[in-house]
C-alpha positions as a printed Julia matrix, in Angstrom:
194×3 Matrix{Float64}:
  7.74   6.17   -7.81
  9.71   3.57   -9.85
 11.16   6.53  -11.84
 13.07   8.61   -9.67
 15.49   5.68   -9.27
 16.54   5.72  -12.14
 16.44   9.63  -13.2
 17.18  12.25  -10.98
 15.9   15.74  -11.56
 14.51  18.54  -10.33
 14.82  21.99  -10.45
 14.67  23.06   -7.0
 17.91  21.56   -5.86
 19.86  23.81   -4.55
 22.79  21.64   -4.31
 23.59  18.0    -6.16
 25.36  15.31   -4.85
 27.03  13.27   -7.36
 27.83  10.24   -5.02
 23.73  10.51   -4.38
 22.6    9.81   -7.76
 25.66   7.55   -8.62
 24.39   4.81  -11.22
 21.48   7.12  -12.16
 20.86   9.24  -15.13
 20.36  13.14  -13.88
 19.0   15.48  -15.8
 20.41  19.38  -15.91
 20.52  22.0   -17.03
 23.8   23.15  -17.95
 23.62  26.69  -15.42
 22.93  23.85  -12.91
 25.93  21.76  -13.68
 28.61  24.4   -13.88
 31.18  23.1   -12.09
 29.98  19.44  -11.75
 31.31  16.42  -13.78
 29.48  13.3   -14.94
 30.75   9.67  -16.45
 28.57  10.57  -19.5
 27.35  13.69  -20.55
 24.85  13.6   -23.93
 24.3   17.69  -25.25
 21.34  17.0   -27.76
 19.96  18.98  -30.22
 23.2   20.76  -32.32
 21.44  20.98  -35.22
 19.4   24.03  -34.29
 19.83  27.11  -35.17
 21.66  29.43  -32.22
 20.47  32.47  -30.16
 22.56  34.96  -31.78
 19.97  36.57  -34.55
 18.03  39.27  -34.08
 15.15  40.29  -36.26
 13.16  42.46  -34.15
 11.59  45.72  -35.71
 13.92  47.83  -32.62
 17.48  46.59  -31.19
 18.73  47.97  -28.06
 22.39  48.54  -27.08
 23.59  49.59  -23.73
 26.58  52.05  -25.26
 24.95  52.3   -28.36
 21.29  53.32  -28.21
 18.47  52.27  -29.33
 17.77  52.24  -33.54
 14.34  50.39  -35.78
 14.06  49.51  -38.87
 12.85  51.93  -40.98
 10.19  51.32  -44.25
 11.07  52.64  -47.82
  8.8   54.25  -50.35
  8.07  50.29  -51.55
  6.89  48.93  -48.18
 10.19  46.88  -47.96
 11.51  46.88  -44.16
 15.79  48.58  -44.17
 18.18  47.7   -41.63
 20.15  52.02  -40.84
 23.42  51.58  -40.41
 22.58  51.89  -36.43
 20.69  49.29  -36.31
 23.38  46.65  -38.26
 25.66  48.18  -35.68
 23.85  47.34  -33.02
 22.83  43.74  -34.6
 25.85  43.02  -35.64
 27.0   43.71  -31.66
 23.91  41.66  -30.21
 25.14  38.54  -32.59
 28.75  38.93  -31.16
 27.45  39.04  -27.51
 25.24  36.18  -27.94
 27.41  34.18  -30.48
 30.01  34.12  -27.34
 27.79  33.47  -24.87
 26.63  30.24  -26.12
 29.34  29.2   -26.94
 30.54  29.51  -23.83
 27.89  27.62  -22.41
 28.4   24.94  -24.58
 31.85  24.95  -23.81
 30.35  24.57  -20.48
 28.23  22.08  -21.12
 31.55  19.74  -22.9
 33.36  20.32  -20.32
 31.07  18.17  -17.51
 32.19  15.2   -19.21
 34.41  12.75  -17.52
 34.89  10.0   -19.79
 32.36  10.2   -22.71
 30.97  13.01  -24.41
 27.78  12.44  -26.82
 27.64  15.58  -29.1
 24.17  14.8   -31.21
 22.28  17.05  -33.75
 20.56  16.41  -36.84
 21.87  18.29  -39.95
 20.3   21.25  -41.01
 19.61  22.28  -44.26
 19.04  25.72  -44.04
 22.13  28.4   -44.36
 21.31  29.73  -40.62
 24.54  28.54  -38.22
 24.09  25.78  -35.42
 26.7   24.2   -33.96
 27.29  21.0   -35.63
 26.82  23.45  -38.53
 30.53  24.68  -36.98
 31.81  21.2   -36.27
 32.04  20.01  -39.65
 32.6   22.8   -40.56
 35.9   22.76  -38.47
 36.4   18.33  -38.57
 34.17  17.55  -41.54
 31.51  15.48  -38.77
 28.32  15.11  -41.47
 29.91  13.7   -44.93
 31.97  11.78  -42.66
 31.81   8.0   -43.38
 30.04   6.71  -39.52
 32.83   5.41  -37.81
 35.47   7.55  -38.88
 37.96   9.72  -36.76
 38.14  13.24  -36.46
 40.12  14.76  -33.69
 42.78  17.29  -32.82
 45.61  18.04  -29.58
 44.44  15.83  -26.63
 40.96  14.35  -28.34
 39.26  12.11  -30.41
 36.02  11.24  -31.53
 34.46   9.01  -33.24
 31.05   9.73  -36.09
 28.27   8.07  -35.52
 25.41   8.29  -37.85
 21.71   7.49  -36.97
 18.84   8.86  -38.74
 16.0    7.44  -40.06
 15.48   8.64  -43.45
 11.74   9.01  -43.72
 10.66   6.82  -46.75
  7.85   5.49  -48.14
  4.85   4.57  -45.54
  4.29   1.23  -46.04
  8.2    0.99  -44.56
  7.73   0.21  -41.26
 10.26   1.92  -38.47
 13.39   0.52  -38.37
 13.8   -1.59  -34.35
 16.81  -1.47  -32.63
 18.37  -5.24  -31.41
 19.6   -4.26  -27.61
 21.4   -7.66  -28.7
 23.08  -6.77  -31.52
 23.92  -3.26  -29.74
 25.67  -5.14  -26.48
 27.66  -7.2   -29.26
 29.08  -3.79  -30.69
 29.59  -2.16  -26.87
 31.66  -5.99  -27.25
 33.56  -5.53  -30.1
 34.37  -2.24  -29.69
 35.8   -2.39  -25.99
 33.22   0.2   -24.54
 31.74  -0.34  -21.48
 28.12  -1.93  -21.47
 25.79  -1.13  -18.21
 22.59  -3.26  -18.18
 20.07  -2.77  -15.69
 16.12  -2.84  -15.45
 13.41  -0.37  -13.94
 13.05  -1.18   -9.95
């Protein structure tokens, strides 16, 4: 089909051949991409809450056992000390696994790594929030550079803010985008779906 040439995707492939998909957009899970390298990697949705939260009525831990939330005399749910300890250990383990998976995803990029996410207004932990704590990316001006030892990044803010319904959605002019890429010396490939 038309989309097959543009988009390489399979959830049943056991082996991925990057040469077979050269010039195509490839959607892959982080686990499927492990050990592979791509010219450009996009990691979306870094503004979502990380999965380290345990709020159920029962928590289980291999070494510490099981604990339950209890209800006090006023009907409020309480977390006994063992529950809180197990919850903290499970959160540490989940956070470490999420960090490992994020590391795997980020290290798949050869030339460019695009990290995307809307800033979360809640107090929950997000990876975008963690990047913001370290590098101030949310409040940085568009085009600001952040970096560390051996790497640099340019902060780009592109989002639509909901305003009165009478205002039409802004559109992106491909020529304006192309000119910006040329001006900044970024590689630009233009193609069509055949």
